[in-house]
PDB file of C-alpha atoms and ligand atoms in Angstrom:
ATOM      1  CA  MET A   1     -14.587  -4.859  18.062  1.00 98.00           C
ATOM      2  CA  LYS A   2     -12.306  -5.139  21.097  1.00 98.00           C
ATOM      3  CA  VAL A   3      -9.853  -2.497  22.301  1.00 98.00           C
ATOM      4  CA  ILE A   4      -6.928  -4.203  24.024  1.00 98.00           C
ATOM      5  CA  ARG A   5      -4.096  -2.443  25.858  1.00 98.00           C
ATOM      6  CA  ASN A   6      -2.189  -5.414  27.185  1.00 98.00           C
ATOM      7  CA  PRO A   7       0.252  -7.055  24.705  1.00 98.00           C
ATOM      8  CA  GLN A   8       0.208 -10.475  26.406  1.00 98.00           C
ATOM      9  CA  LYS A   9      -3.585 -10.561  26.335  1.00 98.00           C
ATOM     10  CA  LEU A  10      -3.716  -9.617  22.645  1.00 98.00           C
ATOM     11  CA  ASN A  11      -1.006 -12.146  21.828  1.00 98.00           C
ATOM     12  CA  ARG A  12      -2.907 -14.939  23.627  1.00 98.00           C
ATOM     13  CA  ILE A  13      -6.170 -14.176  21.822  1.00 98.00           C
ATOM     14  CA  LEU A  14      -4.540 -13.866  18.397  1.00 98.00           C
ATOM     15  CA  LYS A  15      -2.545 -17.098  18.839  1.00 98.00           C
ATOM     16  CA  ARG A  16      -5.811 -18.911  19.503  1.00 98.00           C
ATOM     17  CA  ILE A  17      -7.312 -17.336  16.363  1.00 98.00           C
ATOM     18  CA  SER A  18      -4.285 -18.379  14.297  1.00 98.00           C
ATOM     19  CA  CYS A  19      -4.646 -21.952  15.556  1.00 98.00           C
ATOM     20  CA  GLU A  20      -8.168 -21.929  14.123  1.00 98.00           C
ATOM     21  CA  ARG A  21      -6.468 -21.188  10.766  1.00 96.00           C
ATOM     22  CA  LYS A  22      -8.056 -17.760  10.459  1.00 98.00           C
ATOM     23  CA  SER A  23      -5.773 -15.288   8.721  1.00 98.00           C
ATOM     24  CA  ILE A  24      -4.837 -12.066  10.483  1.00 98.00           C
ATOM     25  CA  GLY A  25      -4.259  -8.772   8.654  1.00 99.00           C
ATOM     26  CA  PHE A  26      -2.417  -6.058  10.554  1.00 99.00           C
ATOM     27  CA  VAL A  27      -2.322  -2.281  10.029  1.00 99.00           C
ATOM     28  CA  PRO A  28       0.167  -0.475  12.295  1.00 99.00           C
ATOM     29  CA  THR A  29      -0.651   3.217  12.822  1.00 98.00           C
ATOM     30  CA  MET A  30       0.110   6.182  15.038  1.00 98.00           C
ATOM     31  CA  GLY A  31      -3.576   7.153  14.983  1.00 98.00           C
ATOM     32  CA  ALA A  32      -5.014  10.377  13.515  1.00 97.00           C
ATOM     33  CA  LEU A  33      -6.539   8.019  10.977  1.00 98.00           C
ATOM     34  CA  HIS A  34      -7.356   9.330   7.506  1.00 97.00           C
ATOM     35  CA  LEU A  35      -8.510   7.820   4.229  1.00 98.00           C
ATOM     36  CA  GLY A  36      -4.992   6.502   3.598  1.00 98.00           C
ATOM     37  CA  HIS A  37      -5.169   4.347   6.744  1.00 98.00           C
ATOM     38  CA  LEU A  38      -8.751   3.381   5.934  1.00 98.00           C
ATOM     39  CA  SER A  39      -7.684   2.084   2.518  1.00 98.00           C
ATOM     40  CA  LEU A  40      -5.164  -0.205   4.272  1.00 98.00           C
ATOM     41  CA  ILE A  41      -7.829  -1.376   6.727  1.00 98.00           C
ATOM     42  CA  LYS A  42     -10.285  -2.008   3.893  1.00 98.00           C
ATOM     43  CA  LYS A  43      -7.744  -4.109   2.011  1.00 98.00           C
ATOM     44  CA  ALA A  44      -6.834  -5.999   5.203  1.00 98.00           C
ATOM     45  CA  ALA A  45     -10.536  -6.754   5.770  1.00 98.00           C
ATOM     46  CA  LYS A  46     -10.918  -7.966   2.191  1.00 98.00           C
ATOM     47  CA  ASP A  47      -7.916 -10.301   2.401  1.00 98.00           C
ATOM     48  CA  ASN A  48      -8.268 -11.647   5.944  1.00 98.00           C
ATOM     49  CA  GLU A  49     -10.788 -13.016   8.414  1.00 98.00           C
ATOM     50  CA  ILE A  50      -9.428 -10.915  11.265  1.00 98.00           C
ATOM     51  CA  VAL A  51      -8.157  -7.303  11.170  1.00 99.00           C
ATOM     52  CA  VAL A  52      -5.921  -5.808  13.859  1.00 99.00           C
ATOM     53  CA  VAL A  53      -5.055  -2.091  13.971  1.00 99.00           C
ATOM     54  CA  SER A  54      -2.469  -0.723  16.392  1.00 99.00           C
ATOM     55  CA  ILE A  55      -2.606   2.894  17.526  1.00 98.00           C
ATOM     56  CA  PHE A  56       0.605   3.970  19.211  1.00 98.00           C
ATOM     57  CA  VAL A  57       2.467   7.274  18.837  1.00 98.00           C
ATOM     58  CA  ASN A  58       5.908   5.731  18.996  1.00 98.00           C
ATOM     59  CA  PRO A  59       8.296   8.048  20.886  1.00 98.00           C
ATOM     60  CA  THR A  60      11.491   6.361  19.659  1.00 98.00           C
ATOM     61  CA  GLN A  61      10.883   7.446  16.055  1.00 98.00           C
ATOM     62  CA  PHE A  62      10.689  11.158  16.926  1.00 98.00           C
ATOM     63  CA  GLY A  63      13.817  13.295  17.199  1.00 97.00           C
ATOM     64  CA  PRO A  64      14.259  15.620  20.210  1.00 95.00           C
ATOM     65  CA  LYS A  65      13.120  18.641  18.179  1.00 92.00           C
ATOM     66  CA  GLU A  66      10.237  16.893  16.429  1.00 96.00           C
ATOM     67  CA  ASP A  67       6.477  16.969  16.959  1.00 93.00           C
ATOM     68  CA  LEU A  68       5.953  14.073  19.435  1.00 97.00           C
ATOM     69  CA  LYS A  69       4.063  16.225  21.956  1.00 96.00           C
ATOM     70  CA  LYS A  70       1.832  17.953  19.457  1.00 95.00           C
ATOM     71  CA  TYR A  71       1.260  14.906  17.217  1.00 96.00           C
ATOM     72  CA  PRO A  72      -2.550  14.700  16.793  1.00 96.00           C
ATOM     73  CA  ARG A  73      -4.257  12.117  19.032  1.00 97.00           C
ATOM     74  CA  PRO A  74      -8.005  12.082  18.234  1.00 97.00           C
ATOM     75  CA  LEU A  75      -8.417   8.745  19.985  1.00 98.00           C
ATOM     76  CA  LYS A  76     -12.222   8.590  20.282  1.00 98.00           C
ATOM     77  CA  LYS A  77     -12.631   9.403  16.615  1.00 98.00           C
ATOM     78  CA  ASP A  78      -9.980   6.848  15.629  1.00 98.00           C
ATOM     79  CA  ILE A  79     -11.656   4.076  17.604  1.00 98.00           C
ATOM     80  CA  GLU A  80     -15.015   4.942  16.074  1.00 98.00           C
ATOM     81  CA  LEU A  81     -13.485   4.867  12.578  1.00 98.00           C
ATOM     82  CA  CYS A  82     -11.979   1.450  13.300  1.00 98.00           C
ATOM     83  CA  ARG A  83     -15.331   0.181  14.533  1.00 98.00           C
ATOM     84  CA  LYS A  84     -17.090   1.426  11.376  1.00 98.00           C
ATOM     85  CA  SER A  85     -14.401  -0.044   9.120  1.00 98.00           C
ATOM     86  CA  GLY A  86     -14.768  -3.615  10.318  1.00 97.00           C
ATOM     87  CA  VAL A  87     -11.672  -3.808  12.530  1.00 98.00           C
ATOM     88  CA  ASP A  88     -11.780  -6.726  15.008  1.00 99.00           C
ATOM     89  CA  PHE A  89      -9.072  -5.639  17.446  1.00 99.00           C
ATOM     90  CA  VAL A  90      -7.535  -2.251  18.216  1.00 99.00           C
ATOM     91  CA  PHE A  91      -4.229  -2.557  20.046  1.00 99.00           C
ATOM     92  CA  LEU A  92      -3.746   0.519  22.185  1.00 98.00           C
ATOM     93  CA  PRO A  93      -0.682   0.096  24.369  1.00 98.00           C
ATOM     94  CA  ASP A  94       0.856   2.834  26.496  1.00 98.00           C
ATOM     95  CA  ASN A  95       4.489   3.963  26.496  1.00 98.00           C
ATOM     96  CA  LYS A  96       5.431   2.119  29.681  1.00 98.00           C
ATOM     97  CA  THR A  97       4.126  -1.201  28.393  1.00 98.00           C
ATOM     98  CA  ILE A  98       6.057  -0.926  25.139  1.00 98.00           C
ATOM     99  CA  TYR A  99       9.205   0.642  26.599  1.00 98.00           C
ATOM    100  CA  PRO A 100       9.401  -0.445  30.267  1.00 98.00           C
ATOM    101  CA  TYR A 101      12.005   1.033  32.604  1.00 98.00           C
ATOM    102  CA  GLY A 102      15.482  -0.015  31.423  1.00 98.00           C
ATOM    103  CA  TYR A 103      14.366  -0.752  27.868  1.00 98.00           C
ATOM    104  CA  SER A 104      17.540  -1.176  25.811  1.00 98.00           C
ATOM    105  CA  THR A 105      16.899  -3.319  22.728  1.00 98.00           C
ATOM    106  CA  PHE A 106      16.682  -1.737  19.282  1.00 98.00           C
ATOM    107  CA  VAL A 107      16.519  -2.973  15.708  1.00 98.00           C
ATOM    108  CA  LYS A 108      18.337  -0.969  13.056  1.00 98.00           C
ATOM    109  CA  VAL A 109      18.404  -1.817   9.370  1.00 98.00           C
ATOM    110  CA  GLU A 110      21.918  -0.605   8.583  1.00 98.00           C
ATOM    111  CA  GLY A 111      22.542   1.543   5.524  1.00 98.00           C
ATOM    112  CA  LEU A 112      18.967   2.005   4.307  1.00 98.00           C
ATOM    113  CA  SER A 113      18.065   3.820   7.544  1.00 98.00           C
ATOM    114  CA  ASP A 114      20.686   6.535   7.053  1.00 98.00           C
ATOM    115  CA  LEU A 115      19.674   7.639   3.546  1.00 98.00           C
ATOM    116  CA  LEU A 116      16.935  10.033   2.314  1.00 98.00           C
ATOM    117  CA  CYS A 117      14.781  10.901   5.372  1.00 98.00           C
ATOM    118  CA  GLY A 118      17.410   9.266   7.599  1.00 98.00           C
ATOM    119  CA  VAL A 119      19.800  12.144   6.909  1.00 98.00           C
ATOM    120  CA  SER A 120      17.665  14.844   8.502  1.00 97.00           C
ATOM    121  CA  ARG A 121      15.914  12.459  10.913  1.00 98.00           C
ATOM    122  CA  PRO A 122      18.761  10.438  12.461  1.00 98.00           C
ATOM    123  CA  GLY A 123      17.393   7.594  14.593  1.00 98.00           C
ATOM    124  CA  HIS A 124      13.913   7.816  13.050  1.00 98.00           C
ATOM    125  CA  PHE A 125      14.021   4.503  11.184  1.00 98.00           C
ATOM    126  CA  ARG A 126      15.693   2.731  14.113  1.00 98.00           C
ATOM    127  CA  GLY A 127      12.591   3.710  16.096  1.00 98.00           C
ATOM    128  CA  VAL A 128      10.293   2.550  13.293  1.00 99.00           C
ATOM    129  CA  SER A 129      11.960  -0.832  12.790  1.00 99.00           C
ATOM    130  CA  THR A 130      12.085  -1.433  16.554  1.00 99.00           C
ATOM    131  CA  ILE A 131       8.387  -0.756  17.092  1.00 99.00           C
ATOM    132  CA  VAL A 132       7.340  -2.704  13.995  1.00 99.00           C
ATOM    133  CA  ALA A 133       9.455  -5.698  15.110  1.00 99.00           C
ATOM    134  CA  LYS A 134       7.795  -5.561  18.529  1.00 99.00           C
ATOM    135  CA  LEU A 135       4.304  -5.236  17.033  1.00 99.00           C
ATOM    136  CA  LEU A 136       4.935  -8.162  14.688  1.00 99.00           C
ATOM    137  CA  ASN A 137       5.943 -10.282  17.691  1.00 98.00           C
ATOM    138  CA  ILE A 138       2.856  -9.241  19.652  1.00 99.00           C
ATOM    139  CA  VAL A 139       0.301  -9.532  16.837  1.00 99.00           C
ATOM    140  CA  GLY A 140       1.809 -12.372  14.777  1.00 98.00           C
ATOM    141  CA  PRO A 141      -0.096 -11.380  11.619  1.00 98.00           C
ATOM    142  CA  ASP A 142      -0.178 -13.242   8.311  1.00 98.00           C
ATOM    143  CA  ILE A 143      -0.023  -9.974   6.366  1.00 99.00           C
ATOM    144  CA  ILE A 144       1.083  -6.468   7.344  1.00 99.00           C
ATOM    145  CA  TYR A 145      -0.289  -3.528   5.312  1.00 99.00           C
ATOM    146  CA  LEU A 146       1.816  -0.425   4.700  1.00 98.00           C
ATOM    147  CA  GLY A 147       1.370   2.705   2.590  1.00 98.00           C
ATOM    148  CA  GLN A 148       3.482   3.582  -0.445  1.00 98.00           C
ATOM    149  CA  LYS A 149       3.587   7.177   0.804  1.00 98.00           C
ATOM    150  CA  ASP A 150       6.172   6.098   3.357  1.00 98.00           C
ATOM    151  CA  ALA A 151       8.219   4.348   0.675  1.00 98.00           C
ATOM    152  CA  GLN A 152      11.503   4.305   2.587  1.00 98.00           C
ATOM    153  CA  GLN A 153       9.767   2.952   5.688  1.00 98.00           C
ATOM    154  CA  ALA A 154       8.193   0.173   3.590  1.00 98.00           C
ATOM    155  CA  ILE A 155      11.547  -0.738   2.007  1.00 98.00           C
ATOM    156  CA  ILE A 156      13.236  -0.825   5.426  1.00 98.00           C
ATOM    157  CA  ILE A 157      10.483  -2.976   6.951  1.00 98.00           C
ATOM    158  CA  LYS A 158      10.683  -5.351   3.976  1.00 98.00           C
ATOM    159  CA  ARG A 159      14.424  -5.706   4.539  1.00 98.00           C
ATOM    160  CA  MET A 160      13.992  -6.240   8.294  1.00 98.00           C
ATOM    161  CA  VAL A 161      11.314  -8.892   7.732  1.00 99.00           C
ATOM    162  CA  ARG A 162      13.599 -10.713   5.294  1.00 98.00           C
ATOM    163  CA  ASP A 163      16.756 -10.385   7.372  1.00 98.00           C
ATOM    164  CA  LEU A 164      15.155 -11.407  10.680  1.00 98.00           C
ATOM    165  CA  ASN A 165      12.885 -14.119   9.206  1.00 98.00           C
ATOM    166  CA  PHE A 166       9.597 -12.693  10.405  1.00 98.00           C
ATOM    167  CA  PRO A 167       6.918 -15.082   9.068  1.00 98.00           C
ATOM    168  CA  VAL A 168       4.760 -12.328   7.567  1.00 98.00           C
ATOM    169  CA  LYS A 169       3.787 -11.143   4.085  1.00 98.00           C
ATOM    170  CA  ILE A 170       3.950  -7.429   3.304  1.00 98.00           C
ATOM    171  CA  LYS A 171       1.443  -5.596   1.137  1.00 98.00           C
ATOM    172  CA  ILE A 172       2.193  -2.035   0.078  1.00 98.00           C
ATOM    173  CA  MET A 173      -0.896  -0.052  -0.892  1.00 98.00           C
ATOM    174  CA  PRO A 174      -0.991   3.015  -3.186  1.00 98.00           C
ATOM    175  CA  THR A 175      -0.844   6.536  -1.772  1.00 98.00           C
ATOM    176  CA  VAL A 176      -4.264   8.127  -1.316  1.00 98.00           C
ATOM    177  CA  ARG A 177      -4.393  11.708  -2.620  1.00 98.00           C
ATOM    178  CA  LEU A 178      -6.694  14.708  -2.343  1.00 98.00           C
ATOM    179  CA  ALA A 179      -8.244  16.244  -5.474  1.00 98.00           C
ATOM    180  CA  ASP A 180      -5.215  18.496  -6.106  1.00 98.00           C
ATOM    181  CA  GLY A 181      -2.797  15.592  -5.661  1.00 98.00           C
ATOM    182  CA  LEU A 182      -1.605  16.248  -2.096  1.00 98.00           C
ATOM    183  CA  ALA A 183      -0.810  12.908  -0.452  1.00 98.00           C
ATOM    184  CA  LEU A 184      -2.870  12.249   2.680  1.00 98.00           C
ATOM    185  CA  SER A 185      -0.850  12.571   5.866  1.00 97.00           C
ATOM    186  CA  SER A 186      -1.698  13.218   9.502  1.00 94.00           C
ATOM    187  CA  ARG A 187       0.753  16.136   9.320  1.00 95.00           C
ATOM    188  CA  ASN A 188      -1.330  17.959   6.666  1.00 97.00           C
ATOM    189  CA  ALA A 189      -3.415  19.174   9.615  1.00 95.00           C
ATOM    190  CA  TYR A 190      -0.518  21.475  10.640  1.00 96.00           C
ATOM    191  CA  LEU A 191      -0.521  23.407   7.329  1.00 98.00           C
ATOM    192  CA  THR A 192      -1.852  26.968   7.108  1.00 98.00           C
ATOM    193  CA  GLY A 193      -4.239  27.799   4.246  1.00 98.00           C
ATOM    194  CA  GLU A 194      -1.434  29.130   2.067  1.00 98.00           C
ATOM    195  CA  GLN A 195       0.886  26.218   2.824  1.00 98.00           C
ATOM    196  CA  ARG A 196      -1.917  23.742   2.093  1.00 98.00           C
ATOM    197  CA  LYS A 197      -2.433  25.297  -1.363  1.00 98.00           C
ATOM    198  CA  GLU A 198       1.297  25.418  -2.090  1.00 98.00           C
ATOM    199  CA  ALA A 199       1.845  21.814  -0.964  1.00 98.00           C
ATOM    200  CA  ALA A 200       0.022  20.500  -4.044  1.00 98.00           C
ATOM    201  CA  VAL A 201       3.235  21.335  -5.929  1.00 98.00           C
ATOM    202  CA  LEU A 202       4.835  18.171  -4.519  1.00 98.00           C
ATOM    203  CA  SER A 203       2.672  15.732  -6.445  1.00 98.00           C
ATOM    204  CA  ARG A 204       2.784  18.040  -9.483  1.00 98.00           C
ATOM    205  CA  SER A 205       6.585  17.899  -9.437  1.00 98.00           C
ATOM    206  CA  LEU A 206       6.447  14.103  -9.297  1.00 98.00           C
ATOM    207  CA  SER A 207       4.027  14.078 -12.249  1.00 98.00           C
ATOM    208  CA  LEU A 208       6.411  16.374 -14.111  1.00 98.00           C
ATOM    209  CA  ALA A 209       9.252  13.898 -13.470  1.00 98.00           C
ATOM    210  CA  ARG A 210       7.100  11.018 -14.717  1.00 98.00           C
ATOM    211  CA  SER A 211       6.212  12.873 -17.911  1.00 98.00           C
ATOM    212  CA  LEU A 212       9.854  13.810 -18.530  1.00 98.00           C
ATOM    213  CA  VAL A 213      10.824  10.143 -18.197  1.00 97.00           C
ATOM    214  CA  GLN A 214       7.959   9.127 -20.474  1.00 96.00           C
ATOM    215  CA  ALA A 215       9.228  11.632 -23.042  1.00 96.00           C
ATOM    216  CA  GLY A 216      12.641   9.934 -22.946  1.00 96.00           C
ATOM    217  CA  ALA A 217      14.591  11.899 -20.300  1.00 97.00           C
ATOM    218  CA  CYS A 218      16.901   9.691 -18.257  1.00 96.00           C
ATOM    219  CA  ASP A 219      19.449  12.082 -16.775  1.00 98.00           C
ATOM    220  CA  SER A 220      18.646  12.315 -13.047  1.00 98.00           C
ATOM    221  CA  SER A 221      20.185  15.746 -12.501  1.00 98.00           C
ATOM    222  CA  ARG A 222      18.151  17.267 -15.316  1.00 98.00           C
ATOM    223  CA  ILE A 223      14.901  15.798 -13.996  1.00 98.00           C
ATOM    224  CA  LEU A 224      15.700  16.817 -10.407  1.00 98.00           C
ATOM    225  CA  GLY A 225      16.595  20.321 -11.628  1.00 98.00           C
ATOM    226  CA  ARG A 226      13.165  20.748 -13.254  1.00 98.00           C
ATOM    227  CA  MET A 227      11.402  19.488 -10.118  1.00 98.00           C
ATOM    228  CA  LYS A 228      13.372  21.832  -7.852  1.00 98.00           C
ATOM    229  CA  GLU A 229      12.685  24.766 -10.137  1.00 98.00           C
ATOM    230  CA  MET A 230       8.940  24.077  -9.906  1.00 98.00           C
ATOM    231  CA  ILE A 231       8.926  23.641  -6.110  1.00 98.00           C
ATOM    232  CA  ARG A 232      11.111  26.705  -5.428  1.00 98.00           C
ATOM    233  CA  LYS A 233       8.484  28.917  -7.052  1.00 98.00           C
ATOM    234  CA  LYS A 234       6.337  28.348  -3.956  1.00 98.00           C
ATOM    235  CA  ARG A 235       6.977  31.030  -1.339  1.00 98.00           C
ATOM    236  CA  GLN A 236       6.929  28.766   1.708  1.00 98.00           C
ATOM    237  CA  ALA A 237       8.554  25.639   0.294  1.00 98.00           C
ATOM    238  CA  ARG A 238      12.012  24.677   1.628  1.00 98.00           C
ATOM    239  CA  ILE A 239      13.434  21.570   0.006  1.00 98.00           C
ATOM    240  CA  ASP A 240      14.984  19.058   2.415  1.00 98.00           C
ATOM    241  CA  TYR A 241      15.849  16.579  -0.354  1.00 98.00           C
ATOM    242  CA  ILE A 242      14.713  15.382  -3.751  1.00 98.00           C
ATOM    243  CA  GLU A 243      16.470  12.279  -5.011  1.00 98.00           C
ATOM    244  CA  ILE A 244      16.264   9.605  -7.642  1.00 98.00           C
ATOM    245  CA  VAL A 245      17.394   6.330  -6.090  1.00 98.00           C
ATOM    246  CA  ASP A 246      17.614   2.634  -6.836  1.00 97.00           C
ATOM    247  CA  LEU A 247      14.390   0.968  -5.664  1.00 96.00           C
ATOM    248  CA  GLU A 248      16.229  -1.821  -3.808  1.00 94.00           C
ATOM    249  CA  ASN A 249      19.176  -0.164  -2.061  1.00 96.00           C
ATOM    250  CA  LEU A 250      18.094   3.517  -2.124  1.00 98.00           C
ATOM    251  CA  GLU A 251      21.472   4.587  -3.550  1.00 97.00           C
ATOM    252  CA  LYS A 252      21.377   7.669  -5.789  1.00 98.00           C
ATOM    253  CA  ILE A 253      21.422   6.885  -9.500  1.00 98.00           C
ATOM    254  CA  LYS A 254      22.734   9.212 -12.192  1.00 98.00           C
ATOM    255  CA  LYS A 255      20.729   7.691 -15.001  1.00 97.00           C
ATOM    256  CA  ILE A 256      17.275   6.136 -15.019  1.00 97.00           C
ATOM    257  CA  ASP A 257      18.272   2.737 -16.380  1.00 94.00           C
ATOM    258  CA  ARG A 258      16.462   0.536 -13.825  1.00 95.00           C
ATOM    259  CA  ASN A 259      13.430   0.614 -11.530  1.00 96.00           C
ATOM    260  CA  CYS A 260      13.792   3.613  -9.285  1.00 98.00           C
ATOM    261  CA  LEU A 261      12.137   5.747  -6.655  1.00 98.00           C
ATOM    262  CA  ILE A 262      11.835   9.502  -6.927  1.00 98.00           C
ATOM    263  CA  ALA A 263      11.470  10.653  -3.334  1.00 98.00           C
ATOM    264  CA  LEU A 264      11.228  14.075  -1.773  1.00 99.00           C
ATOM    265  CA  ALA A 265      10.834  15.830   1.554  1.00 98.00           C
ATOM    266  CA  VAL A 266       9.882  19.512   1.593  1.00 98.00           C
ATOM    267  CA  LYS A 267       9.126  21.776   4.516  1.00 98.00           C
ATOM    268  CA  PHE A 268       6.274  24.272   4.527  1.00 98.00           C
ATOM    269  CA  GLY A 269       6.879  26.355   7.645  1.00 97.00           C
ATOM    270  CA  ASN A 270       7.604  23.775  10.355  1.00 95.00           C
ATOM    271  CA  THR A 271       5.717  21.010   8.600  1.00 97.00           C
ATOM    272  CA  ARG A 272       7.822  18.504   6.720  1.00 98.00           C
ATOM    273  CA  LEU A 273       5.941  16.617   4.008  1.00 98.00           C
ATOM    274  CA  ILE A 274       7.155  13.608   2.049  1.00 98.00           C
ATOM    275  CA  ASP A 275       5.999  12.097  -1.227  1.00 98.00           C
ATOM    276  CA  ASN A 276       7.347   9.799  -3.903  1.00 98.00           C
ATOM    277  CA  THR A 277       6.707   7.947  -7.112  1.00 98.00           C
ATOM    278  CA  ILE A 278       8.074   4.703  -8.486  1.00 98.00           C
ATOM    279  CA  ILE A 279       9.385   4.607 -12.046  1.00 97.00           C
ATOM    280  CA  ASN A 280       9.338   1.142 -13.568  1.00 94.00           C
ATOM    281  CA  HIS A 281      12.049   0.939 -16.186  1.00 86.00           C
ATOM    282  CA  ALA A 282      10.834  -0.833 -19.312  1.00 75.00           C
TER     283      ALA A 282
HETATM  284  O1  PAF B 301       3.766   4.852   9.458  1.00 76.98           O
HETATM  285  C1  PAF B 301       3.502   4.986  10.671  1.00 76.98           C
HETATM  286  O2  PAF B 301       2.433   5.453  11.053  1.00 76.98           O
HETATM  287  C2  PAF B 301       4.522   4.546  11.715  1.00 76.98           C
HETATM  288  O3  PAF B 301       5.825   4.820  11.294  1.00 76.98           O
HETATM  289  C3  PAF B 301       4.378   3.079  12.133  1.00 76.98           C
HETATM  290  C4  PAF B 301       4.645   2.115  10.985  1.00 76.98           C
HETATM  291  C5  PAF B 301       2.970   2.839  12.669  1.00 76.98           C
HETATM  292  C6  PAF B 301       5.378   2.752  13.250  1.00 76.98           C
HETATM  293  O4  PAF B 301       5.181   3.563  14.362  1.00 76.98           O
END
């Protein structure tokens, strides 16, 4: 496994590999790797001859009051995990290489970026789509692997790839959960013992929504009401949003009469967790 910091060098090597008709699978990350990331890497290794993982805590996707400085950076451990998981190249650029002095070019997927998490994190998805566009240009992968846990991010990247004609396939892999249902996230590390226990309510509320739909409920406000009621019973939970939205355009829907996404963001203390489930309408 090679760790490469220079984008031009990585690009040169990977172009040569592509010319040999070897397929390249790419997993973009901000490090603090957990089993969720490892499931993406495993799938990338199964599907492709070459696996590239990027580790870059992207400053442009953090708001001024967010956790950029304290975001976990266990770099040695991450590199070791990559090595053990069969990664071929780790791309480890620094801020100045990615955003040199005078950097002024951004990619924003209009509309989709301002809904759901975009409301309380303005500018977040502009940062995400910009860095992913740059990484796609540097790595030139055949397939990019993303997690369903960041459903809105995946939908935005899909739209950007389509709109800007990036020659890459996208594979979205299921959310990896702990025994009590909590979705794996690097931010779980910030939770206190009590918050960690309470946070399991998020996946339980999504299961409740699924069972209500299975039992014939289709009125969004009724389903959302039951979910909120369940979450509000937890002392430390503060709901940012819970919404039922169209799976394509992320617009709120009143009635579940098509494929939709139930998405939520809830704060426990200062830690904001997200989770979601997809409902496929029969
Ligand atoms: O999901 C993440 O870890 C990040 O948003 C990503 C896609 C690596 C871009 O920085």
